[in-house]
Coordinates of C-alpha atoms (C1' of nucleotides) in Angstrom, one line a residue:
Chain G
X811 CA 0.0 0.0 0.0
X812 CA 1.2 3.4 -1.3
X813 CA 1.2 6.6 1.8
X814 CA 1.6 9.7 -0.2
X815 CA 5.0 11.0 0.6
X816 CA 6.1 13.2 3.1
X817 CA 3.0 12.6 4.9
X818 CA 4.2 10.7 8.2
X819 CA 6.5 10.2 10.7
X820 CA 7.7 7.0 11.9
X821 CA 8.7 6.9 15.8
X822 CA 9.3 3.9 16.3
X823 CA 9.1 0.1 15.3
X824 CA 8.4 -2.4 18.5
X825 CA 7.5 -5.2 16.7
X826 CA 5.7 -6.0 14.0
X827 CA 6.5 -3.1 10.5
X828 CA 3.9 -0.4 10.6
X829 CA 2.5 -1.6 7.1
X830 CA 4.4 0.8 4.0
X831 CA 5.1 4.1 5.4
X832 CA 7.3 6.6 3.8
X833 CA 8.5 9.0 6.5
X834 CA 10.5 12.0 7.2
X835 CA 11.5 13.9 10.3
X836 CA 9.0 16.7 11.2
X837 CA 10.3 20.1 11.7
X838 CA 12.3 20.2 15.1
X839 CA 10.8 22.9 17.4
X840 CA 12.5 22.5 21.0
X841 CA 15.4 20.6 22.2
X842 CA 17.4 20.4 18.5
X843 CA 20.1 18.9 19.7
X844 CA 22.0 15.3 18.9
X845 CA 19.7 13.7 21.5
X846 CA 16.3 14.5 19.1
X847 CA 14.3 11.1 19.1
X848 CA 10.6 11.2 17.5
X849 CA 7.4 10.9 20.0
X850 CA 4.2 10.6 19.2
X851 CA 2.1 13.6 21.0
X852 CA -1.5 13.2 21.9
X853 CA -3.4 16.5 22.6
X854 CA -6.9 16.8 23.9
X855 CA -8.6 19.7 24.7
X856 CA -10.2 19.7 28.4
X857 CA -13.9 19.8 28.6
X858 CA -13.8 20.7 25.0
X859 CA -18.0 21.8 24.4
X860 CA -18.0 22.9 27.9
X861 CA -15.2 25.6 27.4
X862 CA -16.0 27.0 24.9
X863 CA -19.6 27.7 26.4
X864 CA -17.3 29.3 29.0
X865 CA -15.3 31.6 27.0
X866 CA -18.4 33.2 25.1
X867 CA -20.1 33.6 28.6
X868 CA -17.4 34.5 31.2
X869 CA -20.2 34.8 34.0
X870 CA -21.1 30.8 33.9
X871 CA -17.2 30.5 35.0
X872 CA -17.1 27.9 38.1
X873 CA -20.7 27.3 37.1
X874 CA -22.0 23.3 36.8
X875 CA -22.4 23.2 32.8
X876 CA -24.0 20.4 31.1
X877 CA -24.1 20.5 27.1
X878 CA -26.4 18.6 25.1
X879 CA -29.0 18.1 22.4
X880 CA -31.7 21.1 22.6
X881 CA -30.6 22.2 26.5
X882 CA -34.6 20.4 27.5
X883 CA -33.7 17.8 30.4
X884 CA -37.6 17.4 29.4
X885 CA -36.6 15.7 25.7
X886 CA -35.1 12.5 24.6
X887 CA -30.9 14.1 24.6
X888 CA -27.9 13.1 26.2
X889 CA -25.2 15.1 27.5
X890 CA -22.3 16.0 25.3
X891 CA -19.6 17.3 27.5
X892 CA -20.2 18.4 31.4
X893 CA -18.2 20.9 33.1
X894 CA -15.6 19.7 36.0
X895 CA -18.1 21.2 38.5
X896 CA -20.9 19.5 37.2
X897 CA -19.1 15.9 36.6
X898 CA -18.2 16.5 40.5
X899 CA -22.4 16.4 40.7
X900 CA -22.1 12.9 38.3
X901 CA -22.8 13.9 34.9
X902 CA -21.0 12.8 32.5
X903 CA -21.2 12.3 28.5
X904 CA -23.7 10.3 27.4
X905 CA -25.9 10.3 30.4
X906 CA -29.3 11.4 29.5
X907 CA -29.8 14.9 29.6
X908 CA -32.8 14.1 31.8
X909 CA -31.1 12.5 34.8
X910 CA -27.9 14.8 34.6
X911 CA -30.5 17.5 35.4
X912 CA -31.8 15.9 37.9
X913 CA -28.7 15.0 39.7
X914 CA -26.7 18.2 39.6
X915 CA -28.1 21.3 41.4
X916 CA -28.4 24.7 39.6
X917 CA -27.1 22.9 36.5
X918 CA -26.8 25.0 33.5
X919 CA -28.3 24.0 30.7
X920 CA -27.3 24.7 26.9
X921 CA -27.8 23.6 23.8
X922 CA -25.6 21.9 21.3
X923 CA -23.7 24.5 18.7
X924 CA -21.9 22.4 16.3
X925 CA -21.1 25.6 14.5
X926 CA -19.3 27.5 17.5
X927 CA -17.3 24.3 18.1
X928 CA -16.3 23.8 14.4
X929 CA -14.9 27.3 14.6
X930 CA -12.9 27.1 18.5
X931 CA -11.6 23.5 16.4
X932 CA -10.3 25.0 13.3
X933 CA -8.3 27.8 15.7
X934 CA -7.1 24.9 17.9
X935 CA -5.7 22.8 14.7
X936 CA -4.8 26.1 13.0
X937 CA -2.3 26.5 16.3
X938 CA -1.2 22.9 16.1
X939 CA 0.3 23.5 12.6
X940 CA 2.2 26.4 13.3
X941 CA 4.1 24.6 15.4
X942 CA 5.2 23.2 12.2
X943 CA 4.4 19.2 13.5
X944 CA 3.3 16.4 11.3
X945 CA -1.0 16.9 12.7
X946 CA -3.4 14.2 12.7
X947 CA -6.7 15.7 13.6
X948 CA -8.8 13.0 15.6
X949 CA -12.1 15.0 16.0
X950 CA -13.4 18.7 17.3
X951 CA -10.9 18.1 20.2
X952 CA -8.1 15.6 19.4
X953 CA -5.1 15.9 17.7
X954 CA -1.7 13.2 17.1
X955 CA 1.4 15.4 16.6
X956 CA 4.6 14.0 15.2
X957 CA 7.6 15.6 16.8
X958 CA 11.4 15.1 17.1
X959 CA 12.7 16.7 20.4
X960 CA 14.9 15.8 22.9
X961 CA 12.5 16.9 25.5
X962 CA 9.0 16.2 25.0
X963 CA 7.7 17.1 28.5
X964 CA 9.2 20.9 27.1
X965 CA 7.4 20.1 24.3
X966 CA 4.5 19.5 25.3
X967 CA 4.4 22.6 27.6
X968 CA 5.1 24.3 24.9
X969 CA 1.7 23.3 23.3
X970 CA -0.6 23.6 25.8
X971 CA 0.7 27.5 25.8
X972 CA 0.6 28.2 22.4
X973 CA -2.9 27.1 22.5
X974 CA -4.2 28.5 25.5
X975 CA -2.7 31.7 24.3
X976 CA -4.0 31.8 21.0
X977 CA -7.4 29.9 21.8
X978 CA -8.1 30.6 25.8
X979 CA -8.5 26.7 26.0
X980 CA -6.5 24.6 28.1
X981 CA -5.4 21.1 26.8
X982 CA -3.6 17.7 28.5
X983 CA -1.0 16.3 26.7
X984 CA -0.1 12.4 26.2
X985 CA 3.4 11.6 25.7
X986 CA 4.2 8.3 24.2
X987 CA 6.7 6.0 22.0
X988 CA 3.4 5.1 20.0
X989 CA -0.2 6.1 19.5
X990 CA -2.1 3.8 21.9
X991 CA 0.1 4.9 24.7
X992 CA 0.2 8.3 24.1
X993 CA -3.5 8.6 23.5
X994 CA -3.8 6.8 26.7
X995 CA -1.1 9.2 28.8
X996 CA -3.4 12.5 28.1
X997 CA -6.1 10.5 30.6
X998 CA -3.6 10.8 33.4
X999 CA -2.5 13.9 32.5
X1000 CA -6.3 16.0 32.9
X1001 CA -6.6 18.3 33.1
X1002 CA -4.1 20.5 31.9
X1003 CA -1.1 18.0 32.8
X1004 CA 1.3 16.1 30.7
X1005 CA 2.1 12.6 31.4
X1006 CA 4.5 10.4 29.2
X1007 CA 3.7 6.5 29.0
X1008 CA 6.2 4.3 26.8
X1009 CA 7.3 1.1 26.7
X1010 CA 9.7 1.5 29.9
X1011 CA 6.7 2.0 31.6
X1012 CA 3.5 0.5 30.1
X1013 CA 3.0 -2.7 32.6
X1014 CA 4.0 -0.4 35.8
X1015 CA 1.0 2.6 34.8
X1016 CA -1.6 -0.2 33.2
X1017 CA -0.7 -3.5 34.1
X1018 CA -3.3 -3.8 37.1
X1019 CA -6.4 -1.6 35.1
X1020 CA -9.4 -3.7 34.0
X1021 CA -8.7 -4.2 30.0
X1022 CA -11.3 -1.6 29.5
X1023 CA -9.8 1.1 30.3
X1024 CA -7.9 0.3 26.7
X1025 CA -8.4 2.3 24.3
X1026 CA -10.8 0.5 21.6
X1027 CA -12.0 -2.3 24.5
X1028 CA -15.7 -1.6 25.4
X1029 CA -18.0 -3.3 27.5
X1030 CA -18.5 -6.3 25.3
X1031 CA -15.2 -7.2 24.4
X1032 CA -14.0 -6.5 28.1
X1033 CA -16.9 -9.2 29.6
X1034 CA -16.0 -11.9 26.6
X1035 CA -12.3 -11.3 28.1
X1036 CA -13.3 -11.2 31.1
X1037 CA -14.9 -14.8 30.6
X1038 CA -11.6 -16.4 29.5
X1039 CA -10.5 -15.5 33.0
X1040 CA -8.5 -12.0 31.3
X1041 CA -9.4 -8.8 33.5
X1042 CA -6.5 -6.9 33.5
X1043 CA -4.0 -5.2 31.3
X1044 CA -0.9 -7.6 32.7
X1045 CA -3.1 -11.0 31.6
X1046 CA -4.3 -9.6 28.5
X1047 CA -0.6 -9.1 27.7
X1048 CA 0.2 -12.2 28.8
X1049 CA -2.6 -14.4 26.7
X1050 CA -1.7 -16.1 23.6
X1051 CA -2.5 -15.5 20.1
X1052 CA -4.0 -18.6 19.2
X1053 CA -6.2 -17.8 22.4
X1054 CA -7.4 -14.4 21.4
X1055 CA -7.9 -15.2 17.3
X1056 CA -10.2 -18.0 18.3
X1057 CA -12.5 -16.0 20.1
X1058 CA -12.2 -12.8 18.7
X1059 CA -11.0 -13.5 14.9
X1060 CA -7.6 -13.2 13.1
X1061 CA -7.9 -9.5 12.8
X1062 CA -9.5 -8.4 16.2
X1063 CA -7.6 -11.1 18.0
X1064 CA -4.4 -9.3 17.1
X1065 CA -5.6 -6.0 17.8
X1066 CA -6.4 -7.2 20.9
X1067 CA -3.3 -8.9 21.9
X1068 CA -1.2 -6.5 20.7
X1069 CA -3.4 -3.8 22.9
X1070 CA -2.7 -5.5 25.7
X1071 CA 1.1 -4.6 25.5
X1072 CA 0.7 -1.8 24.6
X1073 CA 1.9 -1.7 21.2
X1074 CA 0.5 0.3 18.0
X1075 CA 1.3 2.4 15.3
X1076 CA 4.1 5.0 15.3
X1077 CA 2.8 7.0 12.1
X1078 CA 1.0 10.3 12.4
X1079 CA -0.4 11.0 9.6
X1080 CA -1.5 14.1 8.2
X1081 CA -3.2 13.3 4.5
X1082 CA -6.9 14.9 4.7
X1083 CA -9.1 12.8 5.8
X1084 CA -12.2 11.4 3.0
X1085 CA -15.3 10.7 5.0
X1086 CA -16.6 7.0 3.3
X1087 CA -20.0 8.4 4.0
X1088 CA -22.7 10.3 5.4
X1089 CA -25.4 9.7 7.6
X1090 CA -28.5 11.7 8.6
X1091 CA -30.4 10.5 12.0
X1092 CA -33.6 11.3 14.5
X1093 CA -34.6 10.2 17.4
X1094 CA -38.3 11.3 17.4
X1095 CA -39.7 12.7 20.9
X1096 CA -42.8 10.6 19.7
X1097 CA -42.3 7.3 18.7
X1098 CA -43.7 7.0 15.0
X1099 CA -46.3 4.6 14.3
X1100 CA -48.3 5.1 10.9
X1101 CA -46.3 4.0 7.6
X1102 CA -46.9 7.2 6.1
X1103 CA -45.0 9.2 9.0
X1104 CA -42.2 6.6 8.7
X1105 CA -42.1 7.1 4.8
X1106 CA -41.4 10.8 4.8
X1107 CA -39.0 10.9 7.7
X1108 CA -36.9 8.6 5.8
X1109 CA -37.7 10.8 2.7
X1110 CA -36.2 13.7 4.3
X1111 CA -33.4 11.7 6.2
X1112 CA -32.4 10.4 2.6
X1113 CA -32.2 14.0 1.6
X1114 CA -30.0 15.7 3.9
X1115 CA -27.9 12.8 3.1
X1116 CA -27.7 12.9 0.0
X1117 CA -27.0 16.6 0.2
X1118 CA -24.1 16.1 2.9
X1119 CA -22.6 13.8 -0.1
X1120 CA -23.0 16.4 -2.8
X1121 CA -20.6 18.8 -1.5
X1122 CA -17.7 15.9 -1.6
X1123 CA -18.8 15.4 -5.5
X1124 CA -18.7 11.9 -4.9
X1125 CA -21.8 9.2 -6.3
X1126 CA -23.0 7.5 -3.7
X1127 CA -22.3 3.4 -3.5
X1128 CA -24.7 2.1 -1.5
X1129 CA -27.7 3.6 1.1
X1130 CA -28.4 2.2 4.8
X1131 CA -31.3 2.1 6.8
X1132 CA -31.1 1.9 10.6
X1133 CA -34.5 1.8 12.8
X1134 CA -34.1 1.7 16.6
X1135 CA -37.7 0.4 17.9
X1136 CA -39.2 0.5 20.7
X1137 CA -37.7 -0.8 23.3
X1138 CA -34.5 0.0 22.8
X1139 CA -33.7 -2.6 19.8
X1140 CA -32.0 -1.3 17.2
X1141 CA -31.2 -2.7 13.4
X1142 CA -30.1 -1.8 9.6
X1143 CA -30.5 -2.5 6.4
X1144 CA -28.5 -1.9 4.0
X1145 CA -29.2 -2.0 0.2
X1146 CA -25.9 -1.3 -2.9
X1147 CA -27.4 0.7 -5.7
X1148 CA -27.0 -1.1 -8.7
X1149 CA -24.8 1.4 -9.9
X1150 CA -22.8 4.7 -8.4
X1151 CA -25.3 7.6 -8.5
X1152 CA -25.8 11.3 -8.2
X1153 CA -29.0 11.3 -8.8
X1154 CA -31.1 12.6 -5.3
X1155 CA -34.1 10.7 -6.5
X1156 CA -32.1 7.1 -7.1
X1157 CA -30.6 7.7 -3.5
X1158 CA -34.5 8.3 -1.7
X1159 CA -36.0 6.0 -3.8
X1160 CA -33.5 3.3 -2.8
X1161 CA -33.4 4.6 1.0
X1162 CA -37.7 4.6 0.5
X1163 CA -37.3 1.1 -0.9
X1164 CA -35.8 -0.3 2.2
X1165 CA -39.1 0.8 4.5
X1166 CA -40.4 -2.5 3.0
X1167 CA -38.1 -4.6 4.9
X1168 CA -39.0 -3.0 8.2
X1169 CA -41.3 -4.4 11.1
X1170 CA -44.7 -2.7 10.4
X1171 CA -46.1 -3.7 14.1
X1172 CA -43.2 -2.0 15.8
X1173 CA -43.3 1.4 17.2
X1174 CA -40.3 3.5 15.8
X1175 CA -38.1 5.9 18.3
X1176 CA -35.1 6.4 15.5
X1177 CA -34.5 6.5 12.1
X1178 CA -31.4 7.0 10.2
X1179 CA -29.9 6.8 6.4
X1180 CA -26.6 6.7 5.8
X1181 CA -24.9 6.9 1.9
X1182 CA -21.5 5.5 1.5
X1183 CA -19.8 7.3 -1.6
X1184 CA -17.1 5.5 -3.6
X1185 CA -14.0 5.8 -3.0
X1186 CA -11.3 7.6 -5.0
X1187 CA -9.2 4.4 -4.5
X1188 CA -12.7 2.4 -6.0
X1189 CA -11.0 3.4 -9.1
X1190 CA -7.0 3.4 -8.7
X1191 CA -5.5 1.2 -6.0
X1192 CA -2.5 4.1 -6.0
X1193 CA -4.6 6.5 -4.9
X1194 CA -5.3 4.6 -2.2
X1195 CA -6.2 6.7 0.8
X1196 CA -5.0 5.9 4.8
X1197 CA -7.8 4.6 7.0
X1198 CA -8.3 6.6 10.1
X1199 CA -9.6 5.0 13.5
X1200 CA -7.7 2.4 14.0
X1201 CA -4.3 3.1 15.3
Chain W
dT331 C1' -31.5 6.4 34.5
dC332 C1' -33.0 5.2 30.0
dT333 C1' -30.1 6.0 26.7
dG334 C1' -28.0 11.6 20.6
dG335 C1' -25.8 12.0 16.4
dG336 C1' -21.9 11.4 13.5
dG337 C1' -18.6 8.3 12.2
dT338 C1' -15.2 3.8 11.4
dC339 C1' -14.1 -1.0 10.9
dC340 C1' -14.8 -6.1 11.5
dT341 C1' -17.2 -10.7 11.3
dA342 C1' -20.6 -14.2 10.1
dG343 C1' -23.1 -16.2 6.9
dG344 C1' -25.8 -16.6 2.6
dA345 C1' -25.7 -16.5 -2.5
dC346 C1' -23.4 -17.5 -6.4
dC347 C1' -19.7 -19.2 -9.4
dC348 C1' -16.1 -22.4 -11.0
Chain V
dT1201 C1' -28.5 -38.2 -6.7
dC1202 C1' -25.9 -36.0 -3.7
dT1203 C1' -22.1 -33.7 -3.2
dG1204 C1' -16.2 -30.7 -2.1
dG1205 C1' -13.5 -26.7 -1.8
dG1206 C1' -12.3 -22.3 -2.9
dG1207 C1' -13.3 -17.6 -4.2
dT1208 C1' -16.0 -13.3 -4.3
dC1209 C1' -19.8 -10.3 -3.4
dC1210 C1' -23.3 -8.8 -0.5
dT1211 C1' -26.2 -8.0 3.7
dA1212 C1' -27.0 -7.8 8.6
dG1213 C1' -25.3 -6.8 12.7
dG1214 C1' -21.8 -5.9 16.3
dA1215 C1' -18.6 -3.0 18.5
dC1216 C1' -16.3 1.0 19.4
dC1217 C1' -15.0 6.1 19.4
dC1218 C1' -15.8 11.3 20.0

DNA sequence: TCTGGGGTCCTAGGACCC
DNA sequence: TCTGGGGTCCTAGGACCC
């Protein structure tokens, strides 16, 4: 597999070759001495939403702020970032906006700006870049920098005031010999730390945590661990191969093992991400229950994304269906147009056509259409572009 | 307590072909 | 009549992350 040139920086290899990387050394900011090694820097901005809520209304400084869908603990919404003050109540993200209400006095309670966030993320990156690092933007509030310094704790200072003083946002820094462990220092470094986690020190710091406190282990895969008698870090590290494969498949059981010791990929990569699709979704405040109401949600579901696809000016490959019923039982289907297509009719009437295969005696609480669009490398394997997510 | 919205990637199994 | 083994494509669904 082809990398475009000039793109990455490789740190390090541990073990097994981080698959066809073409590197080179990123601009050298501090500590350009003989000593210079490369690091892998993980920065994430501290209670991203929440902040910036902050910094456009000084007076709810110190205030408990809970962020999320329309700011009504009275609708269906979950909480998108909470403040420090109100996590010390127990909100946190993902907890219905309802409860979090309910359990934190004098919350404040605001809606969801996408927009305002967008715009604090772009200055945050823009910062990141004049630092002249290799930058691998992870989300609104996440960034992998590629760095060769001999000091990467001065380094890493050096970040979190160059963005507080250009952005008024404060940011933990991850230090680390790859990806995984540096994404996984910035958790002991919050807020507004720095913490360095390599392979010198991997089993000391994680050894004895559950295996979900991994970075890509969840509840599921942590319980199916869990019932092979593997809990923690230092046994998932210890497992064999042939162990994890056979329960968790040649690709995941890899992942997995490899996870436990730590071990992951030393590229940051800066090539623009290509979103592989777009998806539209609702969860409806009353559940739908005639055909007719389910017929034009998904009409105007298949719409927006069909629009979010045109701006890319990319056919779209195939169209998904997902329907959550009630309760709480959620499935997709998914239907590959016979041909690519920019046609917004061909993409509802194949998003419309999948209605058919749904339960008509179920009450609906979500709906959601996703379009995949090819893929420049659909046409040229050259052009091949890297996957983000996995690291 | 009652669970958003936007993504990515992996696996199992069926259909079909040789 | 009943049947192997391998490959590819497709759909459904699972899992995870921010």
């Amino acid at each position: 597999m082809h990398v475009a040139e000039n793109r990455g920086l490789v740190v390090e290899r541990e073990r097994a070759p981080v698959s066809g990387v073409v590197t080179r050394g990123a601009a050298t900011m501090l500590g350009m001495d003989a000593a210079a090694a490369p690091w892998v820097l993980h920065v994430d901005l501290d209670q991203f939403i929440a902040a910036v809520e902050v910094l456009r209304r000084p007076e709810l400084a110190g205030r408990p702020v809970i962020v999320g869908g329309r700011g009504d603990p009275t609708e269906r919404a979950v909480v998108a970032t909470a403040s420090y003050e109100a996590r010390e109540y127990g909100a946190t993200s993902g907890m219905p906006l309802r409860l979090a209400a309910r359990k934190v006095p004098g919350a404040v309670l605001l809606p969801v700006d996408a927009a305002a966030y967008n715009e604090a993320s772009d200055g945050v990156m823009a910062t990141l870049r004049r630092l002249e690092v290799v930058v691998e933007v992870l989300g609104w509030d996440e960034a992998f920098l590629g760095v060769e310094t001999a000091d990467p704790e001065a380094f890493a200072r050096h970040v979190q005031a160059a963005v507080l003083q250009a952005t008024d946002l404060h940011c933990s820094v991850g230090i680390g010999d790859n990806k995984i462990r540096a994404k996984i220092a910035t958790g002991f470094g919050k807020p507004r730390g720095v913490f360095r986690l390599t392979r010198a020190n991997w089993l000391a710091v994680m050894g004895d945590r559950p295996t979900i406190d991994l970075w890509g282990v969840g509840s599921k895969v942590s319980k199916r661990l869990a019932a092979l008698d593997i809990t923690t870090v230092h046994e998932l590290a210890a497992v064999s191969q042939e162990t994890l494969v056979g329960e968790f498949g040649p690709r995941m059981g890899l992942w997995y093992g490899q996870l436990g010791k730590g071990i992951g990929s030393t590229t940051v990569d800066d090539t623009p991400w290509v979103a592989r699709g777009h998806s539209r979704e609702t969860t409806y405040q009353q559940n739908l229950t005639r055909r007719d109401q389910v017929l034009e949600a998904v009409r105007l579901l298949a719409e927006q994304a069909f629009q979010d696809t045109v701006a890319e000016g990319r056919p779209v490959t195939r169209v998904t269906l997902k329907v959550r019923y009630a309760p709480f039982f959620t499935q997709s289907k998914a239907r590959k147009l016979p041909a690519p297509t920019s046609e917004r009719e061909a993409v509802v009437a194949a998003a419309l056509a999948l209605v058919e295969r749904l339960d008509p005696g179920r009450e609906i609480r979500l709906l959601g259409v996703r379009a995949e669009m090819q893929m420049p490398e659909d046409g040229d394997p050259a052009e091949r572009t890297p996957i983000r997510g996995r690291l």
